[in-house]
mmCIF file of C-alpha atoms in Angstrom:
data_model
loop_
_atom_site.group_PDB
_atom_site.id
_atom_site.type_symbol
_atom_site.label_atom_id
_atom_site.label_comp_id
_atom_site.label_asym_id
_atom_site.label_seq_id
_atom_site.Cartn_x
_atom_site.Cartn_y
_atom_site.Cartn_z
ATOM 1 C CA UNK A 1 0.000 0.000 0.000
ATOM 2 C CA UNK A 2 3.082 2.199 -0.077
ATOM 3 C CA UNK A 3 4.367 3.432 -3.199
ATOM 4 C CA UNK A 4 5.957 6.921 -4.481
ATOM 5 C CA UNK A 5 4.281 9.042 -6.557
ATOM 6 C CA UNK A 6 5.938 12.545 -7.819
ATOM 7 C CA UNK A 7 4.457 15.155 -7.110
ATOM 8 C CA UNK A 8 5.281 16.526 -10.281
ATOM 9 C CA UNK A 9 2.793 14.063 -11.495
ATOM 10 C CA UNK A 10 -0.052 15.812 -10.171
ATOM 11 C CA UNK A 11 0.497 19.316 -12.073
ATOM 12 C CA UNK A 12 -1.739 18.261 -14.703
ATOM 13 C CA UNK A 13 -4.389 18.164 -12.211
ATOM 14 C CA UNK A 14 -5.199 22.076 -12.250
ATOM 15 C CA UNK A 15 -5.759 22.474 -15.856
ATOM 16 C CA UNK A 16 -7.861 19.247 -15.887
ATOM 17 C CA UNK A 17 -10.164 20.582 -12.928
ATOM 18 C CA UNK A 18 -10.450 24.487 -14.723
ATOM 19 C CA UNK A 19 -11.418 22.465 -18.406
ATOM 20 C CA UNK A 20 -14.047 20.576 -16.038
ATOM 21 C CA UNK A 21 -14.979 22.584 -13.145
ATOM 22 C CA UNK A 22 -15.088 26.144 -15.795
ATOM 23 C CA UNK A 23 -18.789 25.345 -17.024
ATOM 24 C CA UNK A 24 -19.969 24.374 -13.798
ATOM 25 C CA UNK A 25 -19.122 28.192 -12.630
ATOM 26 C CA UNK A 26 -20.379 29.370 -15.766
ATOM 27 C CA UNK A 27 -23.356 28.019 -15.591
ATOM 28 C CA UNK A 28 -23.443 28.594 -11.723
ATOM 29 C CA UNK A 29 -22.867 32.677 -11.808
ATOM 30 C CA UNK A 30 -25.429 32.645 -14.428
ATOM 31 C CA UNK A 31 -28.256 30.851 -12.815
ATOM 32 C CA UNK A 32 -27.252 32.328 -9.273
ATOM 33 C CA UNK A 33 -28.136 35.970 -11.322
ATOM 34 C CA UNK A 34 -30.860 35.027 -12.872
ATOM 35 C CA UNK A 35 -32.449 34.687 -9.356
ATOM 36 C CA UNK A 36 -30.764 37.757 -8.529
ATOM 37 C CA UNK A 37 -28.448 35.927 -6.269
ATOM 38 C CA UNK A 38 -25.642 36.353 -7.578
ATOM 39 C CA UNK A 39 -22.552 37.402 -5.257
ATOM 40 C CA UNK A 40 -20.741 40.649 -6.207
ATOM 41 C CA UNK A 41 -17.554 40.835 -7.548
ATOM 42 C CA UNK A 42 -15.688 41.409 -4.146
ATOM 43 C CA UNK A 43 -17.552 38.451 -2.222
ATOM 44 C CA UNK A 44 -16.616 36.513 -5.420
ATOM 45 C CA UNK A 45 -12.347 37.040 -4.782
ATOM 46 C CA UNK A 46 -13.096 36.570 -0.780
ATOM 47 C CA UNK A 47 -14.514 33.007 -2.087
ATOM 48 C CA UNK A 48 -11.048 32.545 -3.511
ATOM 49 C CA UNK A 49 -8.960 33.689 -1.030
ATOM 50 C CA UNK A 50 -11.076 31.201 1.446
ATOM 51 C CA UNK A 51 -10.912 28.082 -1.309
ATOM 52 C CA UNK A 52 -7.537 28.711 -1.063
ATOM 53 C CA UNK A 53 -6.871 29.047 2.139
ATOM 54 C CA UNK A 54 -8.738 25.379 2.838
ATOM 55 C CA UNK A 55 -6.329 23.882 0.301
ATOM 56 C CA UNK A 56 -3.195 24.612 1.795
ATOM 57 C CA UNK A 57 -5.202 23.373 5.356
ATOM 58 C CA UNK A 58 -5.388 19.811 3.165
ATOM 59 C CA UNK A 59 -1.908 20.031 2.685
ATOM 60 C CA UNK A 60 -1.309 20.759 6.347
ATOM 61 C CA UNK A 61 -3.486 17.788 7.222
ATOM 62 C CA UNK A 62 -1.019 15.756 4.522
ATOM 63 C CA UNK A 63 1.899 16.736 6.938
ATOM 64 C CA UNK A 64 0.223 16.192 9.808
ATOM 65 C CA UNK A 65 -0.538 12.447 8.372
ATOM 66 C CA UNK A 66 2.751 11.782 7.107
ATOM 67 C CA UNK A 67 5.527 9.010 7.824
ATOM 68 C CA UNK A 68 8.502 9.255 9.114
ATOM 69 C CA UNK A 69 10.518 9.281 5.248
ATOM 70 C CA UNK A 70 8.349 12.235 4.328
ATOM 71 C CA UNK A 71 5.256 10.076 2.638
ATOM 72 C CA UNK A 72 1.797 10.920 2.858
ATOM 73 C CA UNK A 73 -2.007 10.043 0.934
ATOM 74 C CA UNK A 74 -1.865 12.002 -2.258
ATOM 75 C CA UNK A 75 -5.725 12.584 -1.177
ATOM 76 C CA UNK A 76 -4.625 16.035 0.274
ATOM 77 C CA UNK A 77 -2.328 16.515 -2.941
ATOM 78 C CA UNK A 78 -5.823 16.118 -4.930
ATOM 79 C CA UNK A 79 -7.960 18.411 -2.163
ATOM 80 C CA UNK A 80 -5.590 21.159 -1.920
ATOM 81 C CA UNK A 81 -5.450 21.524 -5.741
ATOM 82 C CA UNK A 82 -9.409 21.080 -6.348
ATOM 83 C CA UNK A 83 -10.252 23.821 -3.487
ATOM 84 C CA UNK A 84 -7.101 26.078 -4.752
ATOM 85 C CA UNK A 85 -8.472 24.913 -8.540
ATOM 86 C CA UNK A 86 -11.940 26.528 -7.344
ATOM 87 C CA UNK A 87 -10.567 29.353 -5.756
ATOM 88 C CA UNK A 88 -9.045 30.200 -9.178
ATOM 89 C CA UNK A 89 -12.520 29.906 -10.753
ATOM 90 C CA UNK A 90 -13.993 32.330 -8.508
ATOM 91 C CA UNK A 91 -11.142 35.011 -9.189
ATOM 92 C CA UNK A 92 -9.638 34.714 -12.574
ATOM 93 C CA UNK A 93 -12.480 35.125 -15.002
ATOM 94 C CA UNK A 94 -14.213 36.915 -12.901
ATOM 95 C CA UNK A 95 -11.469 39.639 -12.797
ATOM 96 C CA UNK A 96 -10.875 39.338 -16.283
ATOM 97 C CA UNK A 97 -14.804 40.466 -16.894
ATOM 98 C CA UNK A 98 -14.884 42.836 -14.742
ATOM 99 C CA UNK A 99 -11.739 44.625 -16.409
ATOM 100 C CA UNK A 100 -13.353 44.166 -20.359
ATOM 101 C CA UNK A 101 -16.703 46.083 -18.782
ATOM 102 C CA UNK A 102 -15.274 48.989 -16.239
ATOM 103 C CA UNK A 103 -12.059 49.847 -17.825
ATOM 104 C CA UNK A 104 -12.326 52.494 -20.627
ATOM 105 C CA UNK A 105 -11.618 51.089 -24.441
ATOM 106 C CA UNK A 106 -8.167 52.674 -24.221
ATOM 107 C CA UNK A 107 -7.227 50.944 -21.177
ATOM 108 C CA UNK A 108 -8.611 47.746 -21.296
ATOM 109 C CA UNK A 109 -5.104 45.982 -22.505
ATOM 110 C CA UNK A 110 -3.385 47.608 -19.891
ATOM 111 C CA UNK A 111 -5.540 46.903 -17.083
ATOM 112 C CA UNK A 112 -5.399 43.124 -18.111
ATOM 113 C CA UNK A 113 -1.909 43.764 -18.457
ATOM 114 C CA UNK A 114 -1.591 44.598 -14.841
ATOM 115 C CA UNK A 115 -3.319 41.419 -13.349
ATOM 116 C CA UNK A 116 -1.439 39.353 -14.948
ATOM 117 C CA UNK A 117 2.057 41.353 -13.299
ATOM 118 C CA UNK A 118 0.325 40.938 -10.292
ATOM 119 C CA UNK A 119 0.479 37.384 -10.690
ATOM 120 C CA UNK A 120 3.823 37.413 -11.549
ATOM 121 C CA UNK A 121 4.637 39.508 -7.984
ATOM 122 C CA UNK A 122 2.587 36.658 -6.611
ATOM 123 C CA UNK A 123 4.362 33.951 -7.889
ATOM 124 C CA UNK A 124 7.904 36.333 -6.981
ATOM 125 C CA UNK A 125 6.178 36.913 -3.401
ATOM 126 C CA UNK A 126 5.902 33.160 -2.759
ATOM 127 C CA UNK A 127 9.307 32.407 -3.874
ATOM 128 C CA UNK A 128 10.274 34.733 -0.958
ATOM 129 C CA UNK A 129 8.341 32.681 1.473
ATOM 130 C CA UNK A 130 9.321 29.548 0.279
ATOM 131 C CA UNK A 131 13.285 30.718 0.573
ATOM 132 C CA UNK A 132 12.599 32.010 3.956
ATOM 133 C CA UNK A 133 11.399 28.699 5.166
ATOM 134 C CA UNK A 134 14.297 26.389 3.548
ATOM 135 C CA UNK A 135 16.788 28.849 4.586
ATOM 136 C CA UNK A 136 15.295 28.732 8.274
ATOM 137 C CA UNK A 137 15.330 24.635 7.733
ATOM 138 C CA UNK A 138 19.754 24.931 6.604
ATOM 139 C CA UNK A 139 20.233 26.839 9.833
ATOM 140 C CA UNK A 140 18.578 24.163 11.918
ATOM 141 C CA UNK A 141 20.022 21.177 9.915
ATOM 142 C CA UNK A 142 23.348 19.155 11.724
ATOM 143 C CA UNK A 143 23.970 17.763 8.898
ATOM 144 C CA UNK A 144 24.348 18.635 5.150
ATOM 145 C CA UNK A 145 22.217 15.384 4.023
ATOM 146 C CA UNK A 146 18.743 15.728 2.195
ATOM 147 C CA UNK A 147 16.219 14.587 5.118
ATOM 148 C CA UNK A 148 12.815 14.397 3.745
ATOM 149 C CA UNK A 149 11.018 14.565 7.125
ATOM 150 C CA UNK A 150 12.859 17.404 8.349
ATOM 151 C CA UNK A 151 12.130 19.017 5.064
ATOM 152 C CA UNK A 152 8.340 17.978 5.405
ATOM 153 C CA UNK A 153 8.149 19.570 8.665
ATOM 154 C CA UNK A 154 9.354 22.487 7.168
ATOM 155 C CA UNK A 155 7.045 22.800 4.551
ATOM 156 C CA UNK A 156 4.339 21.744 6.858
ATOM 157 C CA UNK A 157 5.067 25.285 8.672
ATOM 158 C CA UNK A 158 4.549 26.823 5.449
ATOM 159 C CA UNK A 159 1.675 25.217 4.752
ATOM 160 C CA UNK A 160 0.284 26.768 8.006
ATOM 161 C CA UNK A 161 1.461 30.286 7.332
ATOM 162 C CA UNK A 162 -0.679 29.945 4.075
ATOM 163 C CA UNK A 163 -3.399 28.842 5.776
ATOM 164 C CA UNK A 164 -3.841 32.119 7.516
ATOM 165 C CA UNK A 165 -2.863 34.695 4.958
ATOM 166 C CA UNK A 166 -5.309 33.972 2.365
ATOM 167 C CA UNK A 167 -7.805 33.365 5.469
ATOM 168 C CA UNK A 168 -7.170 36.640 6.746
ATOM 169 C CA UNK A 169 -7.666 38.304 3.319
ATOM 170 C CA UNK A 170 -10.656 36.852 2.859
ATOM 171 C CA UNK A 171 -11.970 37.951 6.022
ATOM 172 C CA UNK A 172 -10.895 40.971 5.205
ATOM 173 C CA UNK A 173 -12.349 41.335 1.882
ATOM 174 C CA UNK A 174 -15.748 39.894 2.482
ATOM 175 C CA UNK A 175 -16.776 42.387 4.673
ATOM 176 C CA UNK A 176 -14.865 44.942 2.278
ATOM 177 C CA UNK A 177 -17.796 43.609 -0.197
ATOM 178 C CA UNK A 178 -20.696 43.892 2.544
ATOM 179 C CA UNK A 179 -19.934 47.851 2.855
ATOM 180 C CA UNK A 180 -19.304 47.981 -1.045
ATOM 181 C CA UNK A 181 -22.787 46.444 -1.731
ATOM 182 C CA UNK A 182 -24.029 48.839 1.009
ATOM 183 C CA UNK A 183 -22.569 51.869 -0.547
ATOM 184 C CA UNK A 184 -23.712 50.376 -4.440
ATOM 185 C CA UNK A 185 -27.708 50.347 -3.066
ATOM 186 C CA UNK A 186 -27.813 53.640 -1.936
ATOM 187 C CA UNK A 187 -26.761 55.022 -5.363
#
């Protein structure tokens, strides 16, 4: 019952899950405003931030589950990129739209533009963190020998940093999108 799978292996799952999961939020923004429930666009990225959020918590639990050589159910490999999969459904397009209707003709490109270098400080931000963490794991190490549960333990602590950033965003940004929804009504 114990064999190695890369993790590599598994990077096929998020495109996979956006070509199958993408006409399920289609179809579920459109029928949600048809009955004029809808979310707004704000409560929309909070439901990212919080998908994501729960899928580094998956990976957490992974950790927590773990052996001792650094193996664990690739069950909270498949959770963490479904919810983080969703997460990106309930931001991506969503941002895209919202940049093809408010931004002026002109500016449209440029706005578009500019999420997509925001993604690219994301991806530069995260590199940050995850350098942080391994350097903080060569300090501690005795010896200079790859140990893959010291190094799981390590990324485990990431894991739980992650947890609480999005989380916190989220928070953050739902009620953001309560007063925005407040303010849009009494225009």
């Amino acid at each position: 019952m114990g064999y190695e799978i890369e993790t590599t292996w598994f990077l096929s799952l998020n495109p996979f899950l956006i070509i199958v999961l993408a006409p399920v939020f289609s179809t579920l923004w459109i029928q949600l405003g048809k009955r004029n429930l809808e979310p707004i666009t704000p409560t929309k990225f909070s439901l990212a931030l919080f998908q994501v959020s729960l899928s580094f918590w998956f990976l957490k639990l992974g950790v927590q589950e773990g052996t001792d050589n650094g193996m664990t159910s690739m069950v909270w490999i498949i959770l963490s990129y479904f919810f983080r999969t969703t997460g990106e459904l309930c931001l991506a397009p969503v941002a895209l739209s919202m940049f093809t209707k408010l931004a002026p003709s002109r500016l449209t490109s440029f706005m578009i533009g500019n999420f997509f270098l925001s993604i690219a400080f994301a991806q530069f931000f995260a590199q940050q963190i995850a350098k942080y963490f391994t350097a903080a794991h060569e300090i501690k190490a005795v010896a200079h020998v790859y140990d893959k549960t010291s190094s799981f333990l390590i990324f485990g602590q990431i894991f739980e940093f992650l947890i609480y950033l999005p989380l916190i965003a989220g928070i953050i940004m739902f009620f953001v999108s309560w007063y925005l929804k407040s303010i849009f009504k009494q225009v």
